[in-house]
C-alpha positions as MATLAB code, in Angstrom:
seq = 'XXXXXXXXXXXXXXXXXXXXXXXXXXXXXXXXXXXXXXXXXXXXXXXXXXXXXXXXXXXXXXXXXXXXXXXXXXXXXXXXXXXXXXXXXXXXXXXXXXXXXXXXXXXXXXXXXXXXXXXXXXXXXXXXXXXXXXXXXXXXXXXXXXXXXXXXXXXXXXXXXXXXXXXXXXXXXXXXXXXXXXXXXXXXXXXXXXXXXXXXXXXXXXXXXXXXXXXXXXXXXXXXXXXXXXXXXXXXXXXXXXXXXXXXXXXXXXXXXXXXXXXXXXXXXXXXXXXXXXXXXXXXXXXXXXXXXXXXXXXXXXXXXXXXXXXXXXXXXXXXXXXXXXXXXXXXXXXXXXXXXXXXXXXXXXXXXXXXXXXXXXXXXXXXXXXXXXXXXXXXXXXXXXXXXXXXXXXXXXXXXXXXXXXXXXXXXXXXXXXXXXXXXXXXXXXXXXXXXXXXXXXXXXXXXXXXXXXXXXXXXXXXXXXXXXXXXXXXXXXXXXXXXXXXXXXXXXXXXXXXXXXXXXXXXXXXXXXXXXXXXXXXXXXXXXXXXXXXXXXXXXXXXXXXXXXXXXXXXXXXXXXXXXXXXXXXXXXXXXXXXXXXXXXXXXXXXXXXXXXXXXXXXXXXXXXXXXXXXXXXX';
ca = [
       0.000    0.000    0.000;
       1.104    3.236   -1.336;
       1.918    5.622    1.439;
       2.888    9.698    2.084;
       4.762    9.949    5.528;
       3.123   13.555    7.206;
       2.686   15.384   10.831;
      -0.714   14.640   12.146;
      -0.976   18.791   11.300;
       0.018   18.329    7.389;
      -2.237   15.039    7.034;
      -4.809   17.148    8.400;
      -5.076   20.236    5.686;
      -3.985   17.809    3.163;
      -7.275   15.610    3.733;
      -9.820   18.916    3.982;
      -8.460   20.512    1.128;
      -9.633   17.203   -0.809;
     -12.909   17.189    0.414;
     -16.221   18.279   -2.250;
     -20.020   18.514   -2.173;
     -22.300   17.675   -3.869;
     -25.757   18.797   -3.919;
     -28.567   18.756   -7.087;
     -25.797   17.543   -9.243;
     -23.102   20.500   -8.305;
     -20.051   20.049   -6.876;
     -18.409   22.327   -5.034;
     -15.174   22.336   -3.024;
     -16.498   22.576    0.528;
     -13.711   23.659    2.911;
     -12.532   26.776    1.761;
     -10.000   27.934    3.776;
      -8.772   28.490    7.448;
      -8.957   31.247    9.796;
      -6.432   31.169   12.692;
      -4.451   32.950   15.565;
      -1.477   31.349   16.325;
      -0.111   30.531   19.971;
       2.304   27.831   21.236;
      -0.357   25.250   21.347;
      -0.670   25.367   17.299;
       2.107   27.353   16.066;
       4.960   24.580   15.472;
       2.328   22.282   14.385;
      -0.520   23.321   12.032;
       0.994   27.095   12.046;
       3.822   25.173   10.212;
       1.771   22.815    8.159;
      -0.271   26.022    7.230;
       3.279   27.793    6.013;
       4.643   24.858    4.741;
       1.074   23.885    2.465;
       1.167   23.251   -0.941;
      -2.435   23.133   -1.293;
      -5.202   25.644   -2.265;
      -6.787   26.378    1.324;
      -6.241   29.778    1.805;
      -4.900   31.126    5.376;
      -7.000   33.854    7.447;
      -5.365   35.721   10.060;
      -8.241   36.392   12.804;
      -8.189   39.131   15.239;
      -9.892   37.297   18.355;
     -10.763   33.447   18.258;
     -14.648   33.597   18.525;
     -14.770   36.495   15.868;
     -13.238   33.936   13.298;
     -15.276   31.636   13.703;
     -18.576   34.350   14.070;
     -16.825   34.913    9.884;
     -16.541   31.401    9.345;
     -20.105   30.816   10.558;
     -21.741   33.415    8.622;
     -19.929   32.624    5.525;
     -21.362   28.680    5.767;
     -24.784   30.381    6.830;
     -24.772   32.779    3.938;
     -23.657   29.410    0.972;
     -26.194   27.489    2.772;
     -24.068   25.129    4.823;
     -22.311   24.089    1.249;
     -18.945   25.941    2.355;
     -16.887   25.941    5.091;
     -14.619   26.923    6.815;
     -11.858   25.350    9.495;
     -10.586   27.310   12.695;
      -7.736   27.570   14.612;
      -6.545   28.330   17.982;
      -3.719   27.665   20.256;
      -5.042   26.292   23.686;
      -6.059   27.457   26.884;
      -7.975   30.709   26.256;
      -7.436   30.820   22.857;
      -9.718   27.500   22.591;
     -12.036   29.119   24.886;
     -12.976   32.064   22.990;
     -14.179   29.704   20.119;
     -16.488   27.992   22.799;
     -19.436   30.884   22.216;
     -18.830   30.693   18.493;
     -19.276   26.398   18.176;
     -23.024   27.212   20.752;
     -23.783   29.612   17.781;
     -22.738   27.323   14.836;
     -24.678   24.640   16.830;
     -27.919   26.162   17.850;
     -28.568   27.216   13.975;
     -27.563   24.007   12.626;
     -24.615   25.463   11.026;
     -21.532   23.678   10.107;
     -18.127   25.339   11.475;
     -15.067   22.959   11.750;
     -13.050   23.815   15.453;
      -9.291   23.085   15.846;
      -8.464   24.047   18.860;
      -4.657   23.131   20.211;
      -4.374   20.885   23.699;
      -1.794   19.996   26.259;
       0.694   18.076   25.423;
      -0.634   13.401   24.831;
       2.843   12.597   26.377;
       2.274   14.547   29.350;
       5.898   15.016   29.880;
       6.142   18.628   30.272;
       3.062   19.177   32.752;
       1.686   21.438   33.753;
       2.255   23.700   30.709;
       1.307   26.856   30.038;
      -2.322   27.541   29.902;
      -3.512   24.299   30.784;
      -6.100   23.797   33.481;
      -5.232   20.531   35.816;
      -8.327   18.391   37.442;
      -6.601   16.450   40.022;
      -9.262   13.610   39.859;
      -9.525   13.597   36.469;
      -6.221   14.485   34.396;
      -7.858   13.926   30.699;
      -9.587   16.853   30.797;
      -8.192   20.629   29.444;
      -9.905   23.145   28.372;
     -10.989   21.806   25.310;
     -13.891   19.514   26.999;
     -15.674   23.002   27.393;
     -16.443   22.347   23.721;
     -18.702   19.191   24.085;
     -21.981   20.468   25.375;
     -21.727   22.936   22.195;
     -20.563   20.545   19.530;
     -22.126   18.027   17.400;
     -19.274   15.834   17.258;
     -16.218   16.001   19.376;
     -12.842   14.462   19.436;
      -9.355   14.358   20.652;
      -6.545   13.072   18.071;
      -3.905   11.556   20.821;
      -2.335    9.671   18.115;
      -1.578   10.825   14.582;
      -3.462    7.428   12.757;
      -6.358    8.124   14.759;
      -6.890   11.442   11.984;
      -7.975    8.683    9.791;
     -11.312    7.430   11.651;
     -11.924   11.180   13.425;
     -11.921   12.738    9.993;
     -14.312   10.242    8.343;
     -16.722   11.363   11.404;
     -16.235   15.126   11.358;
     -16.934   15.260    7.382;
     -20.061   12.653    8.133;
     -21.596   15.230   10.250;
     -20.594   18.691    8.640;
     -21.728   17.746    5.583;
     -25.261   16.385    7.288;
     -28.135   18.506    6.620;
     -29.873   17.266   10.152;
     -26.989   16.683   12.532;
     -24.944   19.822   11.383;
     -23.147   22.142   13.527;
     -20.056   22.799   15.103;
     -17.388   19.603   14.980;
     -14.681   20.527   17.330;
     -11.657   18.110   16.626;
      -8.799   18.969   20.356;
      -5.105   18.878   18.615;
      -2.431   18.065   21.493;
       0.394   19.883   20.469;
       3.172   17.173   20.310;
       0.468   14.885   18.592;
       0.480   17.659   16.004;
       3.887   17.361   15.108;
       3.815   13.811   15.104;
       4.670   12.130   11.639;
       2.779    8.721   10.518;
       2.764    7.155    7.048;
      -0.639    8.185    5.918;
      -2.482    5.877    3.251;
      -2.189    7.865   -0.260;
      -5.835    7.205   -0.274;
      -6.928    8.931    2.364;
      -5.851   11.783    0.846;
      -8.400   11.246   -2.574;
     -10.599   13.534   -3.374;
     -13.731   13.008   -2.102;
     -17.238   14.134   -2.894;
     -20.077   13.860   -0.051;
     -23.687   13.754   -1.707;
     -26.363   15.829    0.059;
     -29.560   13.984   -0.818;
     -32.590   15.455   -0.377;
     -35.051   13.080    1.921;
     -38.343   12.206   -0.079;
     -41.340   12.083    1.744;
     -43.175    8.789    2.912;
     -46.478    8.788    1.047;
     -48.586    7.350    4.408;
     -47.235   10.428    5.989;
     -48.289   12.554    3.078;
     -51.850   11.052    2.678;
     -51.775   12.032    6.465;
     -51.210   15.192    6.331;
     -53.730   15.482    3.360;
     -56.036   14.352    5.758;
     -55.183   16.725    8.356;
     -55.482   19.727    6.491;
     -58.424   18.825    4.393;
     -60.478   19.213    7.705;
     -59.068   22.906    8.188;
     -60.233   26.078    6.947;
     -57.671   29.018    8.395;
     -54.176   27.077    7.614;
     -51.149   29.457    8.332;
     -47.618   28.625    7.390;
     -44.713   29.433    9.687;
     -41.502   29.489    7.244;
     -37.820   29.057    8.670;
     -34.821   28.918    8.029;
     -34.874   25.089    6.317;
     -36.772   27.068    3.396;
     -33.137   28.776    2.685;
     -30.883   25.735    3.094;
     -33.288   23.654    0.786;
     -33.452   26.330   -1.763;
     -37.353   25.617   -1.466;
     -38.277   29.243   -2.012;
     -39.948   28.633   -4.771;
     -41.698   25.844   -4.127;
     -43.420   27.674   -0.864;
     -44.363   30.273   -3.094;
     -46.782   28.022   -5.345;
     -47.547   26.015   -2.481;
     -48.842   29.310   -1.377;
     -50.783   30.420   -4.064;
     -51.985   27.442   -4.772;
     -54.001   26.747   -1.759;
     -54.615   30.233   -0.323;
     -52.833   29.960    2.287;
     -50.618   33.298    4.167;
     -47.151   33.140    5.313;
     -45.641   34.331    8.675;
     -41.724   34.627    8.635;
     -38.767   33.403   11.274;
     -36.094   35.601   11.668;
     -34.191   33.010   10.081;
     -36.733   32.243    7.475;
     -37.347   35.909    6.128;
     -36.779   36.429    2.603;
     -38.019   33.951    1.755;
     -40.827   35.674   -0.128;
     -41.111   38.951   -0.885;
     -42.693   41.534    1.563;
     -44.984   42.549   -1.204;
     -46.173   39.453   -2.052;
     -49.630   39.248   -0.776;
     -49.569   36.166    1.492;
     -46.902   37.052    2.774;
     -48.217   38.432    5.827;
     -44.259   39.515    7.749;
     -42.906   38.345   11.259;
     -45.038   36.180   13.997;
     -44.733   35.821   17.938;
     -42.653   38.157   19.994;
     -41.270   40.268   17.425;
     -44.069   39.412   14.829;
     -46.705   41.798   13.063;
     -49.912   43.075   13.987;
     -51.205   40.447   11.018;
     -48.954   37.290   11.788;
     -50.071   37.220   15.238;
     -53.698   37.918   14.373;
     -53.892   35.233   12.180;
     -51.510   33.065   14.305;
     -53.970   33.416   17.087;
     -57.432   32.411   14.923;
     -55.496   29.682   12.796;
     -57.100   26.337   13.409;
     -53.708   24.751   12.000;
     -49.818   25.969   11.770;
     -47.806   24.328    8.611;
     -44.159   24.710   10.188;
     -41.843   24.545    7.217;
     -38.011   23.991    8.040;
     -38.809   25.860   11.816;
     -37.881   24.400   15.244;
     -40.682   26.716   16.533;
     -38.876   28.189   18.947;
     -40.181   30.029   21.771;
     -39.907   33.751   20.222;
     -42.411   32.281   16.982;
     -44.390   30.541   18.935;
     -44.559   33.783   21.639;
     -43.509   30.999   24.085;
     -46.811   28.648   23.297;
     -49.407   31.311   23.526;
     -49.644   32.437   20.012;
     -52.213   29.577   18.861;
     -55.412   30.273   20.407;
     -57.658   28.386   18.404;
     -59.081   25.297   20.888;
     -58.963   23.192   17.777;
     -55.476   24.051   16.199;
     -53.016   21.359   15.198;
     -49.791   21.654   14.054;
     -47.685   20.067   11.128;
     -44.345   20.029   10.664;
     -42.168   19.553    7.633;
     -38.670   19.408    8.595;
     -35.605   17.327    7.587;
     -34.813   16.758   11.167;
     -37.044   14.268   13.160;
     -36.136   16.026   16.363;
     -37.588   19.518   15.338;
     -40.626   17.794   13.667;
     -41.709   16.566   16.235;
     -41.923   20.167   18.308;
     -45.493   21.664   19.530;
     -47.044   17.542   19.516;
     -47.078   17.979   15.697;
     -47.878   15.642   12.769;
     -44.711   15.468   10.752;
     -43.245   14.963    6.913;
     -40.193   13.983    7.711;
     -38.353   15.138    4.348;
     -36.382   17.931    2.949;
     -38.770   20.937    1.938;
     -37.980   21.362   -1.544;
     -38.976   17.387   -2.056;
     -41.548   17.546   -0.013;
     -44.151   20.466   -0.949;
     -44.992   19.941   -4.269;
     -45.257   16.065   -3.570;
     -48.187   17.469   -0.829;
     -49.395   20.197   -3.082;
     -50.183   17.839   -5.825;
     -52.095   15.512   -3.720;
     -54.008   18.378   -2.185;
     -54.897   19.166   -6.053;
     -56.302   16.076   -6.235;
     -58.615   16.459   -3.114;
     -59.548   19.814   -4.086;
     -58.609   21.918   -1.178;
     -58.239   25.348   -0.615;
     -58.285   27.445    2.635;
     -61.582   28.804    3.826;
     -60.395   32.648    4.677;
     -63.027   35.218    4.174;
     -62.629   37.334    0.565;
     -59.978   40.269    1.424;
     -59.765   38.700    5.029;
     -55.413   38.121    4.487;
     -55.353   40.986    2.054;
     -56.530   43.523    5.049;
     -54.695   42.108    7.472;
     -51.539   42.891    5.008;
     -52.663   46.278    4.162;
     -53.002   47.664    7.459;
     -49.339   46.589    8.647;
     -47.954   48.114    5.605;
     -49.645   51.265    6.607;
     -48.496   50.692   10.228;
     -44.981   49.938    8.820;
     -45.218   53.439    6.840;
     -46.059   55.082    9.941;
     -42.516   53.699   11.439;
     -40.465   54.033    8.738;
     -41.823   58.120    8.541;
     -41.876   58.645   12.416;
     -40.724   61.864   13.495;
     -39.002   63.134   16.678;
     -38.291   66.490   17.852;
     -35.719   65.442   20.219;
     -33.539   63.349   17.705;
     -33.591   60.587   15.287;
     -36.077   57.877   16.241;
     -34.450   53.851   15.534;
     -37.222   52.903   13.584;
     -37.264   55.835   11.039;
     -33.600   55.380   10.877;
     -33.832   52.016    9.600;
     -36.390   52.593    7.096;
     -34.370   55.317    5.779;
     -31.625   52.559    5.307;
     -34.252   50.006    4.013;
     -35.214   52.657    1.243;
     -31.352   53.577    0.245;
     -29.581   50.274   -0.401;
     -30.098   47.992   -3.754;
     -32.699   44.955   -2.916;
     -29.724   42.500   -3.515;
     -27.700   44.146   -1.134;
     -27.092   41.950    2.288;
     -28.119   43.099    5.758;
     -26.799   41.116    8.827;
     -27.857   41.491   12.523;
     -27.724   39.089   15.355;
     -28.861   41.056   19.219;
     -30.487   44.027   20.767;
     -33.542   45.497   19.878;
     -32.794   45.782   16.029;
     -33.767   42.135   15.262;
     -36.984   43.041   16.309;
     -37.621   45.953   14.696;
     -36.119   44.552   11.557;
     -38.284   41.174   11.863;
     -41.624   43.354   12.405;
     -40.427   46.119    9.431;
     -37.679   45.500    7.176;
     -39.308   45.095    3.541;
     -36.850   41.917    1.651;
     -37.715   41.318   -1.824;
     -34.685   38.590   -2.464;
     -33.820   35.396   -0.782;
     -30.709   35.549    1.261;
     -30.485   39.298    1.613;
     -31.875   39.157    5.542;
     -29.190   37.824    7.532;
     -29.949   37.071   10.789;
     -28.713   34.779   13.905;
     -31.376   34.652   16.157;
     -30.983   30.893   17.262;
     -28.255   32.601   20.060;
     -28.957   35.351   19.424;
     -24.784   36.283   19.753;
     -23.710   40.073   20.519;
     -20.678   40.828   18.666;
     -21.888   38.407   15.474;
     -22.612   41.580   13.422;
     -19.093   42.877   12.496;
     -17.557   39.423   12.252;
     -20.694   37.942   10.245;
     -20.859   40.508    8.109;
     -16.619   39.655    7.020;
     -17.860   35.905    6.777;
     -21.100   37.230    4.485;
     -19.113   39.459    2.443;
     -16.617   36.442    1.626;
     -19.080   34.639    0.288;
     -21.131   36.922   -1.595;
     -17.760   39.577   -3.029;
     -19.940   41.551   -5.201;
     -22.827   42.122   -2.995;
     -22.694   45.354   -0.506;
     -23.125   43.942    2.606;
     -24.259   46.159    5.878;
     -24.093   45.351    9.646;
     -26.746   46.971   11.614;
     -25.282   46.931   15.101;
     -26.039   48.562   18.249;
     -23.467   50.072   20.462;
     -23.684   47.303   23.011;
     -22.882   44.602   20.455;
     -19.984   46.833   19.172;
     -18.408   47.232   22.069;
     -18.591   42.882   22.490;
     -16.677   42.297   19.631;
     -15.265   44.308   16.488;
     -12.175   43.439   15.853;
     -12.840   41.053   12.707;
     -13.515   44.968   11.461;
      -9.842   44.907   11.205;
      -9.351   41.529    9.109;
     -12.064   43.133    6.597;
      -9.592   45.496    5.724;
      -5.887   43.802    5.775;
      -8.306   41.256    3.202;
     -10.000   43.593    1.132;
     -13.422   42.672    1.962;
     -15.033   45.645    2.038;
     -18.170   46.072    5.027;
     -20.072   48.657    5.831;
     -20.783   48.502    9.667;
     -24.231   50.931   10.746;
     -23.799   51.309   14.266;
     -27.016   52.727   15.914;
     -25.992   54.356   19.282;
     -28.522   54.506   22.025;
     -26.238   55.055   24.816;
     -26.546   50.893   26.499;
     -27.900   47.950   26.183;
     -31.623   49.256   25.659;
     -32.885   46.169   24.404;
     -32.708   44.075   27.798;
     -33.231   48.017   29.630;
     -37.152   47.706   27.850;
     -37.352   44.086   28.542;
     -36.496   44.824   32.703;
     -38.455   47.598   33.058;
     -41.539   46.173   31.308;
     -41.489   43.303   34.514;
     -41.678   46.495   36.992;
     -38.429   47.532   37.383;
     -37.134   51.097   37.033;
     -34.130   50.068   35.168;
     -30.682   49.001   36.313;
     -27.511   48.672   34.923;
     -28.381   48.519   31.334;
     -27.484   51.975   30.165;
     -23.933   52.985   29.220;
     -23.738   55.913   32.279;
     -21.376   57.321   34.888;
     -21.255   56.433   38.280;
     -23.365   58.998   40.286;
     -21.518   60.215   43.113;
     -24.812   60.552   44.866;
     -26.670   57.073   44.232;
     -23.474   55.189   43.872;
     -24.721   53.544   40.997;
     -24.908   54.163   37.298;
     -27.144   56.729   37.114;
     -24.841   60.045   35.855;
     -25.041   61.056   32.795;
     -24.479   58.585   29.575;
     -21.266   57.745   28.619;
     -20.358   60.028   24.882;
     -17.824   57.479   22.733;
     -16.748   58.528   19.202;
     -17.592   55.475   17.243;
     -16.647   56.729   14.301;
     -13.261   58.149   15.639;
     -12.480   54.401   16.655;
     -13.312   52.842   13.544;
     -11.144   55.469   11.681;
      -8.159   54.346   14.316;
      -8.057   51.041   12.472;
      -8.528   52.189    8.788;
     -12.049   52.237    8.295;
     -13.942   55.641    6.569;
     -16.215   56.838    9.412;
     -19.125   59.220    9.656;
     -21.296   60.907   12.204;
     -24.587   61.033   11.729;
     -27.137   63.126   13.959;
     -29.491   63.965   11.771;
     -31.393   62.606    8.097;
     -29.447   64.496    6.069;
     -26.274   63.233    7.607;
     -27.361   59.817    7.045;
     -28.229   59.947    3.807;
     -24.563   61.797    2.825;
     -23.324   59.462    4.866;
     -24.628   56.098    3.175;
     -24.286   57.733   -0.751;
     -20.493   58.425    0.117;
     -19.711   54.788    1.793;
     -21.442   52.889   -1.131;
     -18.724   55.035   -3.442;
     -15.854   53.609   -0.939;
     -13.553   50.820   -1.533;
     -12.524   50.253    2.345;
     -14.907   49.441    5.199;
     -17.260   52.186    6.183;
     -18.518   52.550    9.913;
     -21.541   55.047   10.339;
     -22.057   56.601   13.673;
     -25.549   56.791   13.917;
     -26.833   58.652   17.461;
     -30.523   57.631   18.005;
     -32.797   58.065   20.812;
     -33.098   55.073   23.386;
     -36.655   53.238   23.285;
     -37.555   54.183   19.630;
     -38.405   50.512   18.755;
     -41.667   48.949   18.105;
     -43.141   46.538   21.062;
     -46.435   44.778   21.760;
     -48.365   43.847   19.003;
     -50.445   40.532   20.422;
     -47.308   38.566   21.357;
     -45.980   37.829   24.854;
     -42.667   36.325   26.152;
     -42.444   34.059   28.911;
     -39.522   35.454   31.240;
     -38.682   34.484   35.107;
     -39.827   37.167   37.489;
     -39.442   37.364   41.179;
     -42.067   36.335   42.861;
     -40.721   38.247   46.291;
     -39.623   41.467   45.534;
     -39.906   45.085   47.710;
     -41.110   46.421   44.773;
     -44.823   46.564   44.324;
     -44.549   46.827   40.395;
     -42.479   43.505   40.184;
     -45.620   41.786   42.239;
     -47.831   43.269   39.834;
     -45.894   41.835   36.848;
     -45.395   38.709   38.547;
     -48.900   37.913   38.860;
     -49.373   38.886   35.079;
     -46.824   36.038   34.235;
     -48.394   34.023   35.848;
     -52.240   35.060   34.474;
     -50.369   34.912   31.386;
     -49.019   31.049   31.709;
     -52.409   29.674   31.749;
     -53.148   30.632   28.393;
     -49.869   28.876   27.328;
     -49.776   25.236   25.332;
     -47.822   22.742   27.508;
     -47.094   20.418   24.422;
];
């Protein structure tokens, strides 16, 4: 047997950078690249296989470990989980950093490969530097931090054992249902190691993505199901983008009558104009989704986990005779809210169930104009935001239609925390698939700058904008940096509202009077953080590391400001100084939070017994 003697490191980039998928007949090389920062637990060994690489993966130099892989997320995210890329860290806190990034990459089903360094297999130089020692357990390190937040995790202690862990980590990065992060621990002797590889592990390969067909009982089912229902509503997620099903929920649709309420990660999906498509449901949903929501007597989930903010934590379905069906690739999330399930891949399975509701004749039983007024009066109410004036500054909402009415309809928004997801769920106005990024599965501050690098890498000729808010700046920027030493231009719109406003609504709407949520000074006469707010020249900082950067206090700033930054070649960063609570709220949804049930304060009581009032109304399946 024909054989190539290589460190565990080399073996390693040698095998990704052979690795292809396939999906509807295209083929496409599927690990792209690798973003790293370099420390003693990776240096000598991958750092030098990386240097030393003959191949065509192309090196990334990060700026802080879970920003990389925040870029390397976005950028599978934004291909639809058919590119990825690998990470690298040294170990210790290095590793550590990348733990927030592999829960994000996990919680959205999103394939991100994790190669963090260890201590050394040999144990011979213990305790190292930056390695954490459990006297009744000395296996562990740091890098076990990684397993509740991966879907697949190993430790290479030997340099053959590559040759089974690699087989696994391609298995389930390439898996439309058990995707996420695959964190593979690199001691960093093992690294270094050399073993005479097999020449044909090194082959190219080529992993097929087949779509699951539905099972006809299931379909005949369903048939069944919704034969017997009248006010249908369809709940679309993210699954409709990584199927490519678009489409195929459009004339499912239209053919039946039936509206369509929006997931963060499922918006864009359809066009806001088209008329079933009726905008955002649950907490953050419209006026129309959660009217509709609330009378439907059955919710099609299509590629949705039906998560707690769609759902408006199980209250949003008040129909006593609702049922639910799911059609999801994933067993797991099908079976959610007690539903009946398709278990198959959206794109397969829709017009398979279309065509045999053809046959039995169905269409929804809405009222003439019911959907269509329903539509028309949030696009009236979205008007009203996107034209709101303030006489005491800019208001957030006006500010973002403003944005929404500037930049080309294939140009790429990306967003992740605060109060904007909201407001961009309930108003932002998509008319093509893939330009509303959002991760809302963790929902990760700092995900904005970083995503919008990883977004921008995989869609060059696109402008691409991240609409962050001071609080998620502040988290984590620095991939800002990397955007320019690559050449990927970004356009960062930071809307300052002096804190963290988002969670600042959310604590005083359970009766408190607010606490340590705004960006203040310490008062020298509470004690606590209740001087004035905190003034930070955003656009001063981003100019400090090469970006173009604007203030922007007023409309005609902003609109300067955004012509002149679509005409630049380097990042942009626009200050934009809006007024704190200027988001929408309310709108027939709820959110099930934990409040005290002993407090001093008379308005926590109050909203405690309004949770709880509120709890009875929620579905415990």
């Amino acid at each position: 047997m024909q054989t190539i003697r290589l460190t565990m490191a080399q073996a390693l980039l040698k095998y990704l950078d052979n690795q292809y998928i396939r999906v509807d007949g295209t083929e496409r090389k599927f690990v792209k690249g690798v973003f790293g920062i370099f420390g003693h637990g990776n240096v000598t060994g991958i750092g030098e296989a990386l240097e030393n690489d003959r191949g065509s993966l192309t090196y990334y130099q990060g700026k802080n470990e879970q920003g990389m892989a925040n870029a390397a997320i976005a950028f599978a995210k934004q291909n639809n989980r058919t590119e990825i890329f690998a990470c690298t860290s040294s170990i210790g806190p290095g590793a550590l950093n990348m733990v927030t990034a592999a829960g994000t990459a996990t919680v959205n089903r999103i394939p991100v490969l994790l190669l963090p360094g260890d201590i050394f297999a040999s144990r011979q130089p213990d305790p190292v530097l930056q390695q954490i020692e459990n006297p009744s357990d000395y296996t562990i390190s740091a890098n076990d931090a990684f397993k509740p937040v991966s879907k697949y995790w190993d430790r290479i202690t030997r340099p053959e054992q590559l040759i089974t862990t690699l087989t696994n980590a391609m298995r389930v990065l390439t898996d439309p249902v058990d995707t996420g992060a695959v964190t593979l621990a690199l001691p960093q002797d093992v690294q270094t190691e050399a073993y005479d590889y097999p020449a044909a592990f090194f082959r190219k390969r080529v992993h097929d993505v087949e779509r699951a067909a539905p099972n006809k009982e299931t379909v005949a089912r369903a048939v069944e199901l919704i034969r017997g229902k009248k006010k249908p509503l369809i709940i679309a997620g993210g699954g409709v983008h990584y199927s490519q099903a678009a489409e195929s929920l459009k004339a499912f649709a239209e053919a039946f009558h039936i509206p369509v309420a929006e997931t963060q990660a499922g918006k864009s999906a359809l066009p806001w104009d088209h008329p079933l498509n009726i905008g955002a449901v649950g907490v953050t949903g419209s006026l129309a989704g959660n009217l509709l929501a609330k009378e439907a007597d059955l919710i099609i989930g299509i590629g949705t986990r039906l998560a707690d903010f769609p759902t408006s934590s199980k209250t949003a379905f008040q129909n006593p005779d609702v049922d639910f069906l799911s059609i999801n690739v994933s067993k797991f999330d099908a079976y959610k809210m007690d539903a009946k399930r398709i278990v198959a891949d959206a794109k397969e399975a829709l017009p398979v169930l279309a065509e045999a509701l053809k046959q039995a004749g169905y269409r929804s039983g809405y009222e003439a104009g019911h959907i269509e007024t329903l539509k028309k009066q949030w696009d009236e109410e979205v008007d009203r935001y996107y034209s709101a004036e303030n006489p005491d500054g800019l208001a957030q909402t006006r500010v973002l239609g403003e944005i929404n009415r500037f930049i080309d309809e294939q140009d790429i928004i990306i967003c992740a925390a605060g109060s904007m997801p909201g407001d961009l769920q309930r108003l932002w106005r998509s008319k093509v698939p893939k330009t509303y990024h959002m991760e809302y599965g963790f929902s990760c501050m700092g995900y904005e700058v970083s995503g919008a690098l990883g977004v921008k890498m995989a869609e060059p000729d696109k402008e691409v904008y991240a609409l962050v808010g001071d609080g998620s700046y502040l988290m984590l920027h620095s991939e800002l940096v990397t955007s320019i030493q690559e050449g990927y231009k970004i356009n960062v719109l930071l809307l300052d509202n002096n804190g963290f406003q988002c969670i600042h609504n959310l604590q005083r709407g359970q009766g408190s009077q607010g606490f340590g949520n705004e960006f203040r000074y310490r008062s020298r006469e509470t004690g606590r953080l209740t001087g004035d707010y905190v003034q930070i020249d955003y656009a001063g900082h981003a100019r400090s590391q090469g970006a173009v950067g604007y203030t922007v206090r007023t409309l005609e700033q902003l609109h300067s400001a955004l012509a002149d930054a679509k005409q630049q070649q380097v990042s942009t960063l626009i200050d934009i100084k809006v007024l704190p609570g200027t988001c929408t709220t309310g709108y027939e949804s709820w959110w099930r939070l934990g409040v005290a049930e002993v407090s001093e304060s008379e308005d926590v009581q109050a909203a405690y017994r309004q949770m709880q009032d509120k709890v009875q109304s929620a579905r415990v399946l």
